[in-house]
């Protein structure tokens, strides 16, 4: 009688667990190498092409943009520039509108708003005038939005809504950033209202 337990595997065979461990280790190692390649610590031949193809495929399917650190920094710079341009233009237009309102009130004293409701109504009209004028000055009034943004699978309107949601900016700033960053169809609307490509 043999007291020792019987061994179902022979010495030359590997168990499923052994193969699973080797497979998991290989997968983790491969992912680690690809991660290092993504951050440009090592260069894996062919990985950049495969990564670019994967990014393009994902961008087309999801409508999202995958960016590296340089592209992200560039986007943030475009957004900051757009905010500054829109802010400066709004201040300039608001100043002009205020001067016109003062001149109108001096010429026609009866047009001065007396009640709170009249003041609120005048303020809303001023804001609408400022908004329209800023759009015209920046060329955003000619915005089509349905054109394809750069060479992606989505249009400029979708890009604007993504920028507004992701970076918490208003529509004018998002449109300005989109125009400066690469609206494919309407690159330089400021050139006298002519489209330049």
Short mmCIF file of C-alpha atoms in Angstrom, two decimals:
data_model
loop_
_atom_site.label_atom_id
_atom_site.label_comp_id
_atom_site.label_asym_id
_atom_site.label_seq_id
_atom_site.Cartn_x
_atom_site.Cartn_y
_atom_site.Cartn_z
CA UNK A 1 0.00 0.00 0.00
CA UNK A 2 1.32 3.38 -0.96
CA UNK A 3 0.69 6.07 1.68
CA UNK A 4 1.95 8.96 -0.41
CA UNK A 5 -0.65 10.89 -2.46
CA UNK A 6 -0.82 10.19 -6.13
CA UNK A 7 0.39 12.90 -8.51
CA UNK A 8 -1.92 13.28 -11.51
CA UNK A 9 0.60 15.23 -13.56
CA UNK A 10 3.75 13.74 -14.84
CA UNK A 11 7.04 15.50 -14.34
CA UNK A 12 7.35 16.71 -17.93
CA UNK A 13 3.92 18.39 -18.18
CA UNK A 14 2.87 21.86 -17.06
CA UNK A 15 -0.42 22.63 -15.37
CA UNK A 16 -2.96 25.16 -16.61
CA UNK A 17 -2.04 27.38 -13.68
CA UNK A 18 1.59 27.51 -14.82
CA UNK A 19 0.53 28.62 -18.31
CA UNK A 20 -1.87 31.19 -16.87
CA UNK A 21 0.87 32.68 -14.70
CA UNK A 22 3.31 32.86 -17.61
CA UNK A 23 0.59 34.37 -19.87
CA UNK A 24 -0.36 37.02 -17.28
CA UNK A 25 3.28 37.90 -16.64
CA UNK A 26 3.88 38.25 -20.40
CA UNK A 27 0.79 40.44 -20.82
CA UNK A 28 1.80 42.70 -17.91
CA UNK A 29 5.32 42.99 -19.29
CA UNK A 30 3.99 43.86 -22.76
CA UNK A 31 1.64 46.49 -21.34
CA UNK A 32 4.48 47.96 -19.27
CA UNK A 33 6.70 48.24 -22.36
CA UNK A 34 3.87 49.85 -24.35
CA UNK A 35 3.26 52.27 -21.48
CA UNK A 36 6.94 53.23 -21.50
CA UNK A 37 6.72 53.70 -25.27
CA UNK A 38 3.65 55.91 -24.88
CA UNK A 39 5.57 58.19 -22.52
CA UNK A 40 8.54 58.02 -24.89
CA UNK A 41 10.95 56.40 -22.41
CA UNK A 42 11.66 53.54 -24.82
CA UNK A 43 11.05 53.13 -28.54
CA UNK A 44 9.28 49.98 -29.63
CA UNK A 45 9.54 49.50 -33.41
CA UNK A 46 6.09 49.74 -34.97
CA UNK A 47 4.36 50.68 -31.73
CA UNK A 48 3.94 54.35 -32.65
CA UNK A 49 2.24 53.44 -35.93
CA UNK A 50 -0.02 50.95 -34.18
CA UNK A 51 -0.79 53.51 -31.45
CA UNK A 52 -1.63 56.18 -34.05
CA UNK A 53 -3.94 53.78 -35.88
CA UNK A 54 -5.60 52.83 -32.60
CA UNK A 55 -6.03 56.50 -31.65
CA UNK A 56 -7.58 57.34 -35.02
CA UNK A 57 -9.93 54.39 -34.75
CA UNK A 58 -10.98 55.30 -31.22
CA UNK A 59 -11.40 58.96 -32.12
CA UNK A 60 -13.60 58.04 -35.08
CA UNK A 61 -15.75 55.65 -33.04
CA UNK A 62 -16.16 57.73 -29.91
CA UNK A 63 -15.98 61.26 -31.27
CA UNK A 64 -13.39 62.03 -28.60
CA UNK A 65 -9.90 63.26 -29.19
CA UNK A 66 -6.91 61.47 -27.76
CA UNK A 67 -4.06 63.90 -27.12
CA UNK A 68 -0.51 63.60 -25.89
CA UNK A 69 0.96 66.07 -23.41
CA UNK A 70 2.22 68.44 -26.11
CA UNK A 71 -1.16 68.56 -27.86
CA UNK A 72 -2.93 69.07 -24.53
CA UNK A 73 -0.63 71.97 -23.64
CA UNK A 74 -1.23 73.47 -27.08
CA UNK A 75 -5.01 73.13 -26.64
CA UNK A 76 -4.84 74.84 -23.26
CA UNK A 77 -2.81 77.64 -24.83
CA UNK A 78 -5.43 78.07 -27.57
CA UNK A 79 -8.18 78.17 -24.95
CA UNK A 80 -6.30 80.78 -22.89
CA UNK A 81 -5.71 82.88 -26.02
CA UNK A 82 -9.38 82.57 -26.99
CA UNK A 83 -10.48 83.64 -23.52
CA UNK A 84 -8.19 86.66 -23.68
CA UNK A 85 -9.35 87.65 -27.18
CA UNK A 86 -13.04 87.32 -26.30
CA UNK A 87 -12.57 89.14 -22.98
CA UNK A 88 -10.66 92.03 -24.58
CA UNK A 89 -13.17 92.33 -27.43
CA UNK A 90 -16.11 92.27 -24.98
CA UNK A 91 -14.54 95.02 -22.87
CA UNK A 92 -13.88 97.11 -25.96
CA UNK A 93 -17.43 96.72 -27.26
CA UNK A 94 -18.99 97.28 -23.82
CA UNK A 95 -17.06 100.53 -23.50
CA UNK A 96 -18.33 101.70 -26.89
CA UNK A 97 -21.92 100.70 -26.08
CA UNK A 98 -21.75 102.56 -22.76
CA UNK A 99 -20.48 105.70 -24.50
CA UNK A 100 -23.27 105.49 -27.07
CA UNK A 101 -25.85 105.01 -24.30
CA UNK A 102 -24.50 108.03 -22.41
CA UNK A 103 -24.58 110.15 -25.55
CA UNK A 104 -28.16 109.01 -26.26
CA UNK A 105 -29.24 109.85 -22.71
CA UNK A 106 -27.60 113.27 -22.94
CA UNK A 107 -29.35 114.03 -26.23
CA UNK A 108 -32.68 112.53 -25.18
CA UNK A 109 -33.06 112.68 -21.38
CA UNK A 110 -36.46 110.96 -21.63
CA UNK A 111 -34.70 107.72 -22.70
CA UNK A 112 -32.98 107.34 -19.31
CA UNK A 113 -34.42 104.22 -17.61
CA UNK A 114 -36.23 105.13 -14.42
CA UNK A 115 -37.65 101.93 -13.01
CA UNK A 116 -35.74 98.81 -12.11
CA UNK A 117 -37.58 96.95 -14.86
CA UNK A 118 -36.51 99.51 -17.48
CA UNK A 119 -32.91 99.35 -16.23
CA UNK A 120 -32.99 95.55 -16.43
CA UNK A 121 -34.44 95.69 -19.95
CA UNK A 122 -31.77 98.16 -21.08
CA UNK A 123 -29.03 96.02 -19.55
CA UNK A 124 -30.32 92.95 -21.45
CA UNK A 125 -30.41 94.93 -24.70
CA UNK A 126 -26.83 96.12 -24.09
CA UNK A 127 -25.67 92.54 -23.44
CA UNK A 128 -27.33 91.35 -26.65
CA UNK A 129 -25.70 94.17 -28.63
CA UNK A 130 -22.30 93.39 -27.10
CA UNK A 131 -22.68 89.67 -27.86
CA UNK A 132 -23.66 90.24 -31.50
CA UNK A 133 -20.93 92.82 -32.05
CA UNK A 134 -18.24 90.59 -30.53
CA UNK A 135 -19.39 87.72 -32.77
CA UNK A 136 -19.15 89.99 -35.83
CA UNK A 137 -15.77 91.40 -34.82
CA UNK A 138 -14.31 87.93 -34.31
CA UNK A 139 -15.94 86.45 -37.42
CA UNK A 140 -17.95 83.99 -35.36
CA UNK A 141 -21.21 85.25 -36.87
CA UNK A 142 -20.23 83.31 -40.03
CA UNK A 143 -19.89 80.09 -38.02
CA UNK A 144 -21.20 77.05 -39.88
CA UNK A 145 -20.47 74.36 -37.30
CA UNK A 146 -21.39 71.49 -39.59
CA UNK A 147 -17.96 71.37 -41.22
CA UNK A 148 -15.63 68.54 -40.25
CA UNK A 149 -13.16 69.57 -37.54
CA UNK A 150 -9.64 68.88 -38.79
CA UNK A 151 -9.64 65.32 -40.11
CA UNK A 152 -11.74 63.77 -37.37
CA UNK A 153 -15.05 61.99 -37.35
CA UNK A 154 -16.95 64.91 -35.82
CA UNK A 155 -17.90 68.47 -36.74
CA UNK A 156 -16.95 71.85 -35.26
CA UNK A 157 -20.22 72.14 -33.30
CA UNK A 158 -19.44 68.89 -31.51
CA UNK A 159 -15.93 70.16 -30.83
CA UNK A 160 -17.32 73.39 -29.36
CA UNK A 161 -19.73 71.54 -27.07
CA UNK A 162 -16.91 69.25 -25.91
CA UNK A 163 -14.65 72.24 -25.15
CA UNK A 164 -17.47 73.95 -23.24
CA UNK A 165 -18.16 70.85 -21.17
CA UNK A 166 -14.54 69.79 -20.59
CA UNK A 167 -12.98 73.21 -19.90
CA UNK A 168 -16.04 75.09 -18.59
CA UNK A 169 -15.79 77.95 -21.07
CA UNK A 170 -18.58 79.83 -22.80
CA UNK A 171 -19.66 79.31 -26.38
CA UNK A 172 -17.81 82.32 -27.81
CA UNK A 173 -14.54 81.23 -26.22
CA UNK A 174 -15.01 77.65 -27.44
CA UNK A 175 -15.74 78.82 -30.99
CA UNK A 176 -12.75 81.16 -30.94
CA UNK A 177 -10.49 78.32 -29.73
CA UNK A 178 -11.87 75.98 -32.40
CA UNK A 179 -11.31 78.54 -35.14
CA UNK A 180 -7.74 79.16 -34.01
CA UNK A 181 -6.93 75.52 -33.45
CA UNK A 182 -8.01 74.13 -36.76
CA UNK A 183 -11.51 74.60 -38.05
CA UNK A 184 -10.96 72.87 -41.38
CA UNK A 185 -13.36 74.92 -43.50
CA UNK A 186 -13.30 78.40 -41.96
CA UNK A 187 -9.80 79.04 -40.75
CA UNK A 188 -9.44 82.83 -40.92
CA UNK A 189 -12.84 84.45 -40.82
CA UNK A 190 -11.32 87.72 -39.67
CA UNK A 191 -9.77 88.49 -43.06
CA UNK A 192 -12.49 90.86 -44.18
CA UNK A 193 -15.18 88.20 -44.05
CA UNK A 194 -13.47 86.15 -46.77
CA UNK A 195 -12.83 82.50 -46.32
CA UNK A 196 -9.17 81.63 -46.45
CA UNK A 197 -7.98 78.04 -46.58
#
